mmCIF file of C-alpha atoms (C1' of nucleotides) in Angstrom:
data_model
loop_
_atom_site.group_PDB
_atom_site.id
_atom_site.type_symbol
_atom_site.label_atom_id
_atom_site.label_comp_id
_atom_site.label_asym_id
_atom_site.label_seq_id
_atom_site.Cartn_x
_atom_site.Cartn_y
_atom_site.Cartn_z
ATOM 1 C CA UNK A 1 0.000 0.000 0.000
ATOM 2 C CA UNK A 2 1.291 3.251 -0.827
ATOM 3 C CA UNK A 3 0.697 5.647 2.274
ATOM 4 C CA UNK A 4 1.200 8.972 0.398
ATOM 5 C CA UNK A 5 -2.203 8.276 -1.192
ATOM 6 C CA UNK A 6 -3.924 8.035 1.641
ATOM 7 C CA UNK A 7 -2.558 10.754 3.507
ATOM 8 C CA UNK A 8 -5.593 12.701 2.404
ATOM 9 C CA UNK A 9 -8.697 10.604 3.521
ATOM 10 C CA UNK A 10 -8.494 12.069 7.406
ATOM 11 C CA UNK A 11 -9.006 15.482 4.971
ATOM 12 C CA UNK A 12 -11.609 14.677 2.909
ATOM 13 C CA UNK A 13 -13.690 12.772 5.886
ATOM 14 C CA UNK A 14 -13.406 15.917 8.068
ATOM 15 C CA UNK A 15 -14.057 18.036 5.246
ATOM 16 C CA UNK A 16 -17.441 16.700 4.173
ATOM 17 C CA UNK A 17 -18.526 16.028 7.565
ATOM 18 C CA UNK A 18 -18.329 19.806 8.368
ATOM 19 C CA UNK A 19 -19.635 20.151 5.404
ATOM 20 C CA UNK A 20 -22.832 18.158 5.740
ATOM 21 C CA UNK A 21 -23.478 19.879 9.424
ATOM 22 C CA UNK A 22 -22.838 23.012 8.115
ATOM 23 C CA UNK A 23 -25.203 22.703 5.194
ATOM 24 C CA UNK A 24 -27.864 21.532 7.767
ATOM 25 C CA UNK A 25 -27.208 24.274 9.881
ATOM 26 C CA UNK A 26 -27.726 27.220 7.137
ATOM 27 C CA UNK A 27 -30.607 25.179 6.135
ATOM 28 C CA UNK A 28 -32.237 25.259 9.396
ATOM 29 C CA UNK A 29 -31.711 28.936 10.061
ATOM 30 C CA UNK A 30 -33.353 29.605 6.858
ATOM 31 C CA UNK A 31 -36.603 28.172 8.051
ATOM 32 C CA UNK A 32 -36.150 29.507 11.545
ATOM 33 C CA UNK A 33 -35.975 26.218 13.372
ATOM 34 C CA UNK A 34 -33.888 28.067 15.814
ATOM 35 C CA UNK A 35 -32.295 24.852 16.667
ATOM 36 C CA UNK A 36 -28.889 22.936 15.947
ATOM 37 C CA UNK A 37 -27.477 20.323 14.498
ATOM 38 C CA UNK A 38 -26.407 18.193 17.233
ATOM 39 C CA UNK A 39 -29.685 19.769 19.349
ATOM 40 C CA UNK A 40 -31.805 18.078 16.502
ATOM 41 C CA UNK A 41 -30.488 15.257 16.962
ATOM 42 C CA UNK A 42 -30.630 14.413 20.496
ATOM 43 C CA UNK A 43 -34.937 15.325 20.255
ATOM 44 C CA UNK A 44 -35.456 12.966 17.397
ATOM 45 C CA UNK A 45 -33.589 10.517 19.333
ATOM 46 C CA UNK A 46 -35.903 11.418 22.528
ATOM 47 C CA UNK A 47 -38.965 11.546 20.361
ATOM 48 C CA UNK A 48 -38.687 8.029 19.002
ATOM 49 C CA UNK A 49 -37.630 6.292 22.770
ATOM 50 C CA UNK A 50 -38.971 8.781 25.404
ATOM 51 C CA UNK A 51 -37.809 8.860 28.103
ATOM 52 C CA UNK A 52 -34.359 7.668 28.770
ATOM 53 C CA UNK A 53 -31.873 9.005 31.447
ATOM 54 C CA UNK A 54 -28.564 10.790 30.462
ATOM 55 C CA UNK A 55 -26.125 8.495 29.780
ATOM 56 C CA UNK A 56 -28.328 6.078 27.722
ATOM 57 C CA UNK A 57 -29.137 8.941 25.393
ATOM 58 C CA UNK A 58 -25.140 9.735 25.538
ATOM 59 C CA UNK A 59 -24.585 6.305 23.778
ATOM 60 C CA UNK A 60 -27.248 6.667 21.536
ATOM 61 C CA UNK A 61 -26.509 9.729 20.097
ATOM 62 C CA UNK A 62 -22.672 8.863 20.216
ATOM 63 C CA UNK A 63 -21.729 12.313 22.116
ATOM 64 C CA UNK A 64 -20.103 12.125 25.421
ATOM 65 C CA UNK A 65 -21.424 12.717 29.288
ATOM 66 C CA UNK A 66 -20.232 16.248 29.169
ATOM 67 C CA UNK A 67 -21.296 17.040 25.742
ATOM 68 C CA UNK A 68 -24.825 15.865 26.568
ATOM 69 C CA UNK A 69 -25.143 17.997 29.517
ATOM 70 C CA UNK A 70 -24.586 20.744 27.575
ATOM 71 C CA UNK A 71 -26.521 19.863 24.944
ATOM 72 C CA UNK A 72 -29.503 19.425 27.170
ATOM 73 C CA UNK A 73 -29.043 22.429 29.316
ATOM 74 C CA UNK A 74 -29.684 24.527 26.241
ATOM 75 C CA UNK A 75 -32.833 22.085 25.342
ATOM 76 C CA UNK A 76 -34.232 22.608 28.511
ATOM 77 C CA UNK A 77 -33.968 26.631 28.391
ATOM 78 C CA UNK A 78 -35.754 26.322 24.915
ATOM 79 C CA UNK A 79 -38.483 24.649 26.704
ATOM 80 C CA UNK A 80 -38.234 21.028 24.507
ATOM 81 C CA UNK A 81 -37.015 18.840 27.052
ATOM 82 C CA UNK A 82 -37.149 18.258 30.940
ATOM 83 C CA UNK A 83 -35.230 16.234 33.628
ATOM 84 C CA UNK A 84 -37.257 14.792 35.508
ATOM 85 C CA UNK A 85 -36.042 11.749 38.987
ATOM 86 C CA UNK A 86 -35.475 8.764 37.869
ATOM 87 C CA UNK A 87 -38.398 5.938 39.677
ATOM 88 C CA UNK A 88 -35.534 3.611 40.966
ATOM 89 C CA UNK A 89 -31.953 5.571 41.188
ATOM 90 C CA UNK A 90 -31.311 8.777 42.567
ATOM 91 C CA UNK A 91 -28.455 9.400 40.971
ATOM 92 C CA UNK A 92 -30.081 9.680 37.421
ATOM 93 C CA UNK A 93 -32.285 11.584 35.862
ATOM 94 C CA UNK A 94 -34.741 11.173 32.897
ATOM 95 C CA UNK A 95 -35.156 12.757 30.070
ATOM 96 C CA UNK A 96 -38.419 13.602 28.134
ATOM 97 C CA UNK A 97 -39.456 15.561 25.639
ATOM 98 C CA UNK A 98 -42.210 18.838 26.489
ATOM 99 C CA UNK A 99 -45.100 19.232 24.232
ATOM 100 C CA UNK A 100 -43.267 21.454 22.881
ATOM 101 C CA UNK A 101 -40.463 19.040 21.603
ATOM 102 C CA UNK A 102 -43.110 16.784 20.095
ATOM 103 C CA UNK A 103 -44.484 19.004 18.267
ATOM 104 C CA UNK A 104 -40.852 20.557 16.981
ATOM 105 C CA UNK A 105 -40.156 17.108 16.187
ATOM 106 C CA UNK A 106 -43.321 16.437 14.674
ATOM 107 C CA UNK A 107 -43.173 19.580 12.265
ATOM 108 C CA UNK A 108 -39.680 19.463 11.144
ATOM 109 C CA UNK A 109 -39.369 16.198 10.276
ATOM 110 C CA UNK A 110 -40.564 16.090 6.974
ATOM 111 C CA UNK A 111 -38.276 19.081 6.460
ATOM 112 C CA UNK A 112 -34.950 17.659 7.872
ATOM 113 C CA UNK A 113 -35.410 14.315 5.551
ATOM 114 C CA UNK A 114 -35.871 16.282 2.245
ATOM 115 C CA UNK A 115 -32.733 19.065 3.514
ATOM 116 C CA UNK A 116 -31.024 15.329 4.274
ATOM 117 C CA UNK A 117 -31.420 13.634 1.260
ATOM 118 C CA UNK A 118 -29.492 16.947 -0.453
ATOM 119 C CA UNK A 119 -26.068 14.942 -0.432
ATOM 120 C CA UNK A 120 -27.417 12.253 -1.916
ATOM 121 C CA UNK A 121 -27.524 13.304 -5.535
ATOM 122 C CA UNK A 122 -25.901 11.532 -8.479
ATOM 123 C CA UNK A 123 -24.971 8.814 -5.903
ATOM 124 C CA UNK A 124 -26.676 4.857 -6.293
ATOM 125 C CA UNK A 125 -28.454 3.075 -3.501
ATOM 126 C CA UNK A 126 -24.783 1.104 -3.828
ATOM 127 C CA UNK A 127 -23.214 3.920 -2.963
ATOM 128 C CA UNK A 128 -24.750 4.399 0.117
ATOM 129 C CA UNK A 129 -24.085 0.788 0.757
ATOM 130 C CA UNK A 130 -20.252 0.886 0.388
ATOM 131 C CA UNK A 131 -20.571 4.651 2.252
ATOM 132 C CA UNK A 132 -21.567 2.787 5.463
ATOM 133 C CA UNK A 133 -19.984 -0.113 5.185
ATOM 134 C CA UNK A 134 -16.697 1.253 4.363
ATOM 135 C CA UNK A 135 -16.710 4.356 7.667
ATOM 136 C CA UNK A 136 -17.996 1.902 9.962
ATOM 137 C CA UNK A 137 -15.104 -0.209 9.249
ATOM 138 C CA UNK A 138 -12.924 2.245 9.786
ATOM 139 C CA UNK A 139 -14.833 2.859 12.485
ATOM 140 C CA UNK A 140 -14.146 -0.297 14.415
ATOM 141 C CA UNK A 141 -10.732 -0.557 13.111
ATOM 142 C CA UNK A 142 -10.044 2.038 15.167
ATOM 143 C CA UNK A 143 -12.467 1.403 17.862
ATOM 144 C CA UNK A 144 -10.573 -1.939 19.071
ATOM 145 C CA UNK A 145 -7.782 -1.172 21.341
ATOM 146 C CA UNK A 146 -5.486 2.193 20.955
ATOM 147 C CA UNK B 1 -35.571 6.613 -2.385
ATOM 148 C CA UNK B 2 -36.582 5.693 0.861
ATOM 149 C CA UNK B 3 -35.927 8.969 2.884
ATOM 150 C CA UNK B 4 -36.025 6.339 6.006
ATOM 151 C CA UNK B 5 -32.551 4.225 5.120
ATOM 152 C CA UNK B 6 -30.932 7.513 4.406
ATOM 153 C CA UNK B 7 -31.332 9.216 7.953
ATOM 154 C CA UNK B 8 -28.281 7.839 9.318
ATOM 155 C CA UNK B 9 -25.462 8.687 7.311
ATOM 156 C CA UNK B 10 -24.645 12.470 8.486
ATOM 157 C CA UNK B 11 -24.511 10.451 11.908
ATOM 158 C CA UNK B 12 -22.265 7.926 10.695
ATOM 159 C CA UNK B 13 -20.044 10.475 9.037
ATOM 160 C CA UNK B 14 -20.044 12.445 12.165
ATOM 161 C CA UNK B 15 -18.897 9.515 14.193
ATOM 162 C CA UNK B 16 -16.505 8.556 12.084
ATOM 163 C CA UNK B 17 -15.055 12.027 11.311
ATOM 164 C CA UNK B 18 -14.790 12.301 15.232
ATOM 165 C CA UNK B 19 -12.761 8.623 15.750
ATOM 166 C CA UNK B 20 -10.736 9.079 13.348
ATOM 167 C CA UNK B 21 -9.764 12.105 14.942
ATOM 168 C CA UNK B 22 -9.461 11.000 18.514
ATOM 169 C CA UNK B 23 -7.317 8.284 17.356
ATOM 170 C CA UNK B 24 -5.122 10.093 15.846
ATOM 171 C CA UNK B 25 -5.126 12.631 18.690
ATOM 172 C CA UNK B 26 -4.491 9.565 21.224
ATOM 173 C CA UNK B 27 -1.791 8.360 19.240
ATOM 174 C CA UNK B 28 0.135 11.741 18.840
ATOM 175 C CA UNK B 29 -0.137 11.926 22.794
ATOM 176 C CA UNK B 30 1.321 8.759 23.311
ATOM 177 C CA UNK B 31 4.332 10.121 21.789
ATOM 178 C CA UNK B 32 4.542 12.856 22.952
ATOM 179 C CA UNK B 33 3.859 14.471 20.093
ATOM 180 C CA UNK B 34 2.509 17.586 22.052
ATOM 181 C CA UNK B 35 0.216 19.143 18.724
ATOM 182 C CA UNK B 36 -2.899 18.536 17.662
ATOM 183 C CA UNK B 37 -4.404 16.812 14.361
ATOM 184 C CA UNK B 38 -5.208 20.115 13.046
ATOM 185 C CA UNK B 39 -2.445 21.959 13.653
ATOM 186 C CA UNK B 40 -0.441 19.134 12.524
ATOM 187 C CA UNK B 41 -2.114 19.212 8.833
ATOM 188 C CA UNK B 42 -1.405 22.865 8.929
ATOM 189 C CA UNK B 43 2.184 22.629 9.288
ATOM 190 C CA UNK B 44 2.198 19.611 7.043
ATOM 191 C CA UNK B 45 0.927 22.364 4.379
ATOM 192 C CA UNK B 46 3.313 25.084 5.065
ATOM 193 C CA UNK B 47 6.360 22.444 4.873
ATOM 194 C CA UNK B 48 5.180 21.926 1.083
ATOM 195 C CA UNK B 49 4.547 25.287 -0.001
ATOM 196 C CA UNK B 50 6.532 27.691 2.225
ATOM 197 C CA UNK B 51 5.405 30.525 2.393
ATOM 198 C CA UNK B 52 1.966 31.507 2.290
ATOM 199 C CA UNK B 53 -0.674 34.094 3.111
ATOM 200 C CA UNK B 54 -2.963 33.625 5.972
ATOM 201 C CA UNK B 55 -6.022 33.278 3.112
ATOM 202 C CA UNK B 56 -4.161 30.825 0.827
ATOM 203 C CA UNK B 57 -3.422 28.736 3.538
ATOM 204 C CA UNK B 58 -6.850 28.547 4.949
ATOM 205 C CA UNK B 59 -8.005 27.338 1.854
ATOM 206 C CA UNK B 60 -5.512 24.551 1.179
ATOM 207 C CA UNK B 61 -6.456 23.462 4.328
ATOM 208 C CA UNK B 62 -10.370 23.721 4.239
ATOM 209 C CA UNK B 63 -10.640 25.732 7.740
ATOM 210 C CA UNK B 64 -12.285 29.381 7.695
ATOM 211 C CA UNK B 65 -9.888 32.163 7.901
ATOM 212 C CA UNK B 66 -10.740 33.191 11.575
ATOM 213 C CA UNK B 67 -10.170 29.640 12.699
ATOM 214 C CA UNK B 68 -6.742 29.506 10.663
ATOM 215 C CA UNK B 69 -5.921 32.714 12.759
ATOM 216 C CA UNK B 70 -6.820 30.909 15.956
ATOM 217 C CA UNK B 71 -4.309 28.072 14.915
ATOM 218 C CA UNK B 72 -1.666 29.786 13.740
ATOM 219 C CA UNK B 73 -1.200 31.697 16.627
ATOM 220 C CA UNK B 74 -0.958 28.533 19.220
ATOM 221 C CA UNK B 75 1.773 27.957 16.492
ATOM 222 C CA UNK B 76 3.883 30.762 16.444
ATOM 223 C CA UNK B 77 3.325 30.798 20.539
ATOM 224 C CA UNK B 78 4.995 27.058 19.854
ATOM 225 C CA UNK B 79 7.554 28.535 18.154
ATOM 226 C CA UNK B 80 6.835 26.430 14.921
ATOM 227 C CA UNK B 81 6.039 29.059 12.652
ATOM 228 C CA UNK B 82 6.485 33.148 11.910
ATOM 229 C CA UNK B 83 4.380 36.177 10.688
ATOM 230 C CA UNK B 84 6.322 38.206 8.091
ATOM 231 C CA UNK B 85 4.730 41.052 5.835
ATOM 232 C CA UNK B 86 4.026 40.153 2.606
ATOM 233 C CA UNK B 87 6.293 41.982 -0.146
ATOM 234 C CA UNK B 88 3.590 43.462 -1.816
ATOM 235 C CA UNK B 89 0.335 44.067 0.148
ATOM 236 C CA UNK B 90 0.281 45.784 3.433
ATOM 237 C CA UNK B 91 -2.714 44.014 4.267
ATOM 238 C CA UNK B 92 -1.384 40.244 4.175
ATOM 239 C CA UNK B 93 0.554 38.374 6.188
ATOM 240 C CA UNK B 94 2.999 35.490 5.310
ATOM 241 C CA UNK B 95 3.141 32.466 6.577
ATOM 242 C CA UNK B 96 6.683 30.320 7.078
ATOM 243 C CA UNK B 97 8.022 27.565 9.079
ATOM 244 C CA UNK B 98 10.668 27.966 11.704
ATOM 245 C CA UNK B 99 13.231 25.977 11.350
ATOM 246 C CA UNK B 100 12.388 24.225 14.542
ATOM 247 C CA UNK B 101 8.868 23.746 12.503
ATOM 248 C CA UNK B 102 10.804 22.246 9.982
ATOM 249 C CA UNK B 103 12.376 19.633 12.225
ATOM 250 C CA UNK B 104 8.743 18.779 13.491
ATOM 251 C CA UNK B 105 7.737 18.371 10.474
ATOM 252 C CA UNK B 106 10.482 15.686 9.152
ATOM 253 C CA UNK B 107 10.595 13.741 12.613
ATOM 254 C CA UNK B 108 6.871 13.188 12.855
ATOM 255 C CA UNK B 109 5.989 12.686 8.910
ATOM 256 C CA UNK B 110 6.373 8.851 8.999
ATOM 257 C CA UNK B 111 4.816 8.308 12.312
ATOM 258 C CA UNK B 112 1.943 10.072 11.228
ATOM 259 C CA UNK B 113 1.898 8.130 8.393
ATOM 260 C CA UNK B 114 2.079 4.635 10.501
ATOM 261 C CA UNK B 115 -0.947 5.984 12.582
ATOM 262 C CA UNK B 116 -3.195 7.046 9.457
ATOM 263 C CA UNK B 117 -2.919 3.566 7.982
ATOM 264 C CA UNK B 118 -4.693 2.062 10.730
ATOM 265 C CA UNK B 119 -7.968 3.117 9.372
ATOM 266 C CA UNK B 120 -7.660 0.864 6.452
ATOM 267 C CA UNK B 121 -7.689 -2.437 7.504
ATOM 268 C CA UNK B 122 -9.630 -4.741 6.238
ATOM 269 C CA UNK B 123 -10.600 -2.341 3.296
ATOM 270 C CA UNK B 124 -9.055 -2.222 -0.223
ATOM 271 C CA UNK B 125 -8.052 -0.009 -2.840
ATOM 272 C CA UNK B 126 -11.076 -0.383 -4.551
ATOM 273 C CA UNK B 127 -12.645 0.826 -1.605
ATOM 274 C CA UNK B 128 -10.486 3.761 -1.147
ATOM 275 C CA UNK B 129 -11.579 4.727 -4.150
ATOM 276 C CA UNK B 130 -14.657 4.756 -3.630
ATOM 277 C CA UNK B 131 -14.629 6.607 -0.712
ATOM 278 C CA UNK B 132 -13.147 9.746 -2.104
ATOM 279 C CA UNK B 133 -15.493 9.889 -4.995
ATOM 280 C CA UNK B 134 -18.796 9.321 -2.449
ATOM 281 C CA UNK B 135 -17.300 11.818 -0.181
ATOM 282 C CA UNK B 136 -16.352 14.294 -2.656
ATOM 283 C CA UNK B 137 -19.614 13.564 -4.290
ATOM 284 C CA UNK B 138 -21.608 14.997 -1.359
ATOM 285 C CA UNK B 139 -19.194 17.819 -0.759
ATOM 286 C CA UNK B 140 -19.954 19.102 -4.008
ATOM 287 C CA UNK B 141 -23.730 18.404 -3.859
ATOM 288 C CA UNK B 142 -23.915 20.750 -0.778
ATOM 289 C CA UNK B 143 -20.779 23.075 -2.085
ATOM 290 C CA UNK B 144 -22.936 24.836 -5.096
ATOM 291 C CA UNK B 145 -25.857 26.802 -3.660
ATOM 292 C CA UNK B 146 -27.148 27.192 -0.537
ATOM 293 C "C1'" DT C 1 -22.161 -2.443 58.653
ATOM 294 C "C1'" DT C 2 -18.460 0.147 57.565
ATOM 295 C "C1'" DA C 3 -15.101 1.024 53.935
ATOM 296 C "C1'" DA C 4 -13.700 0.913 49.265
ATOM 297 C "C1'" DT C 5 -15.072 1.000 44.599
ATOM 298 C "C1'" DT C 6 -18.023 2.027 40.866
ATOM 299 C "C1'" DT C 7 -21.433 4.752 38.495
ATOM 300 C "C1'" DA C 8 -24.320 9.056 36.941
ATOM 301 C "C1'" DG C 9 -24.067 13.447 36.144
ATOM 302 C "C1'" DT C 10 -21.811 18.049 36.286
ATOM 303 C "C1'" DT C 11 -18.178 21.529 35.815
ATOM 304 C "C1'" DG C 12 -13.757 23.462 34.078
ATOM 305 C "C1'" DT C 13 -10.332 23.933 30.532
ATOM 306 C "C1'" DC C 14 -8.614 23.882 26.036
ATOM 307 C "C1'" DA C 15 -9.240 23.412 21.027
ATOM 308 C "C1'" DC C 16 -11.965 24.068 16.892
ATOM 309 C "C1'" DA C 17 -16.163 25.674 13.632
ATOM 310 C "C1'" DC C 18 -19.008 29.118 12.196
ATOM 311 C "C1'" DT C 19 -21.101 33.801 11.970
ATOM 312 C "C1'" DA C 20 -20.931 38.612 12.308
ATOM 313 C "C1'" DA C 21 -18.514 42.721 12.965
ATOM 314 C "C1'" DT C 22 -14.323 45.548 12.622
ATOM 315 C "C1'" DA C 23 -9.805 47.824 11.121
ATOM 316 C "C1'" DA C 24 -6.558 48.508 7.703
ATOM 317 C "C1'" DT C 25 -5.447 48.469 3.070
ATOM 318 C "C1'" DT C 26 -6.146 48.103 -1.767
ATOM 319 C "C1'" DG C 27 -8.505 48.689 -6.125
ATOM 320 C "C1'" DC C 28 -12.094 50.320 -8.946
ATOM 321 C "C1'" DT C 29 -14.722 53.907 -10.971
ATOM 322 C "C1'" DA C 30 -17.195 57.903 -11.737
ATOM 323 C "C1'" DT D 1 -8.367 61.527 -7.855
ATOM 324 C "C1'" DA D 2 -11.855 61.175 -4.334
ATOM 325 C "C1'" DG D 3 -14.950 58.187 -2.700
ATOM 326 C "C1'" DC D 4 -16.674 53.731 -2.257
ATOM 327 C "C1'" DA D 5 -16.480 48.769 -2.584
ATOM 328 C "C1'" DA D 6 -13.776 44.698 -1.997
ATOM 329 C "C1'" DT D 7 -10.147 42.199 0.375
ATOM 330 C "C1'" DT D 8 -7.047 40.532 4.373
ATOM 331 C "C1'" DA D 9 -6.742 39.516 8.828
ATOM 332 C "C1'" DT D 10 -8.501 39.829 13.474
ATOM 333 C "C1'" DT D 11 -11.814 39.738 17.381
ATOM 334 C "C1'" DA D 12 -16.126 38.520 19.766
ATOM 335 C "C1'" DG D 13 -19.823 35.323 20.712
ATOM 336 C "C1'" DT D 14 -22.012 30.831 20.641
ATOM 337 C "C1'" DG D 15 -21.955 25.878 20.181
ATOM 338 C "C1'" DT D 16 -19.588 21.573 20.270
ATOM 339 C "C1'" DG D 17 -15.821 17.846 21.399
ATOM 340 C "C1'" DA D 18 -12.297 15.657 24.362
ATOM 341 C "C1'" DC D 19 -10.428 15.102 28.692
ATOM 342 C "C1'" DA D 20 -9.811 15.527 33.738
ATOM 343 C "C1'" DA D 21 -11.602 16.279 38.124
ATOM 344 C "C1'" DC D 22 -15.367 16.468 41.097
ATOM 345 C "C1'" DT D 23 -19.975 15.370 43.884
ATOM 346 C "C1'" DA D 24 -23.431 12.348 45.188
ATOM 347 C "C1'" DA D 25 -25.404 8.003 45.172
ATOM 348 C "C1'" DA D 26 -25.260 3.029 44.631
ATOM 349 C "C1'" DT D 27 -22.843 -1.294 44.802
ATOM 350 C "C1'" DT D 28 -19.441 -4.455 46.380
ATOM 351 C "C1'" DA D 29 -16.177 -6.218 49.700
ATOM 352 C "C1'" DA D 30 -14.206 -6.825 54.108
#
DNA sequence: TTAATTTAGTTGTCACACTAATAATTGCTA
DNA sequence: TAGCAATTATTAGTGTGACAACTAAATTAA
């Protein structure tokens, strides 16, 4: 294998990845969803399994403790989520959308999927196959041991 | 299309953007490496095309220009790189390596390029190639308009 | 049952991305 | 050539990511 060639790929990954969010992002301020990226994600997550206590939707959403907190600090100020005691263990909390998050959920959906399928274009349902196959490999390659 | 099977990639992407980064960052650490990914590919830039201006280099590198700023000046506070005027306009800035950079630069270049390969296990040429094109495929589907 | 360990969540610090605003300079044009 | 627009770099503000350290609660071990 020659390694100059693929000195680039850490490049190009990073590049279209802040590309994609970025996209998203200018998208959703265009519509005044008044909401994030990352933000978005953690309600859909919330609005398909409701509720679920921190670090479950940590691993979900693949962000970290810290992240999360942050992440749903700002939620919570926006009125879309609340913490509420968790039945069994005091030391966690559980998360749930408002009304108000349904309903964000519920009427940006539609939206998100068509701003989504954007990147898509001039690609093959093979495509997509070899897209996830091939990053989650590299992935787990790198996942193992460090 | 099935808007459905599509959802996931921007989170796969993301994911994979971020490990891919944290491995690397892990591995630099280890050896004491004491720089970051990013700063790393800057440095990697200047060492092929010395010198630039603060603009050309932000593009060559695919970060915004106030970001670049941000960068460079953890940089020059390393002692890696220098600010001189540029011969001709006032208003730019060139960019060069220290010599000290330059040392960096050639010590780390084939342990970087040890780490990097990592990713590729278990995946072929055929598959590198068809990452770039997918990749570059979407950046350019969400590069034109927005 | 106390003591040690583990777990859930938060906070602090540093680095980076993106937007908007600004200062200084340059270049165009009327 | 005077005035205005465009360009280069910087700064400020917000959001996110990784990591370390911390508190409080739960679990395990002695």
């Amino acid at each position: 294998m020659q390694k100059e060639k693929f000195s680039q790929y850490s490049f190009i990954l990073d590049r279209t990845a802040r590309k994609v969010k970025q996209y998203a992002q200018v998208s959703f301020a265009q519509r005044d969803f008044d909401i994030t990226i990352d933000q978005w994600s953690i309600i859909k997550i919330l609005f398909q399994e409701n509720p679920m206590t921190h670090k479950e939707l940590a691993e979900l959403s693949g962000k970290d403790q810290p992240t999360l907190t942050r992440i749903m600090d700002i939620l919570i100020k926006k009125g879309l989520v609340r913490r509420v005691e968790h039945p069994t263990d005091r030391r966690a909390l559980q998360l749930q959308l408002t009304d108000e998050g349904k309903i964000k959920v519920d009427n940006l959906s539609p939206l998100v999927a068509e701003v989504r399928m954007k990147a898509w274009e001039n690609l093959s349902e093979e495509d997509f196959e070899h897209f996830v196959r091939i990053l989650n490999t590299i992935y787990s390659n790198l996942e193992k041991e460090n």
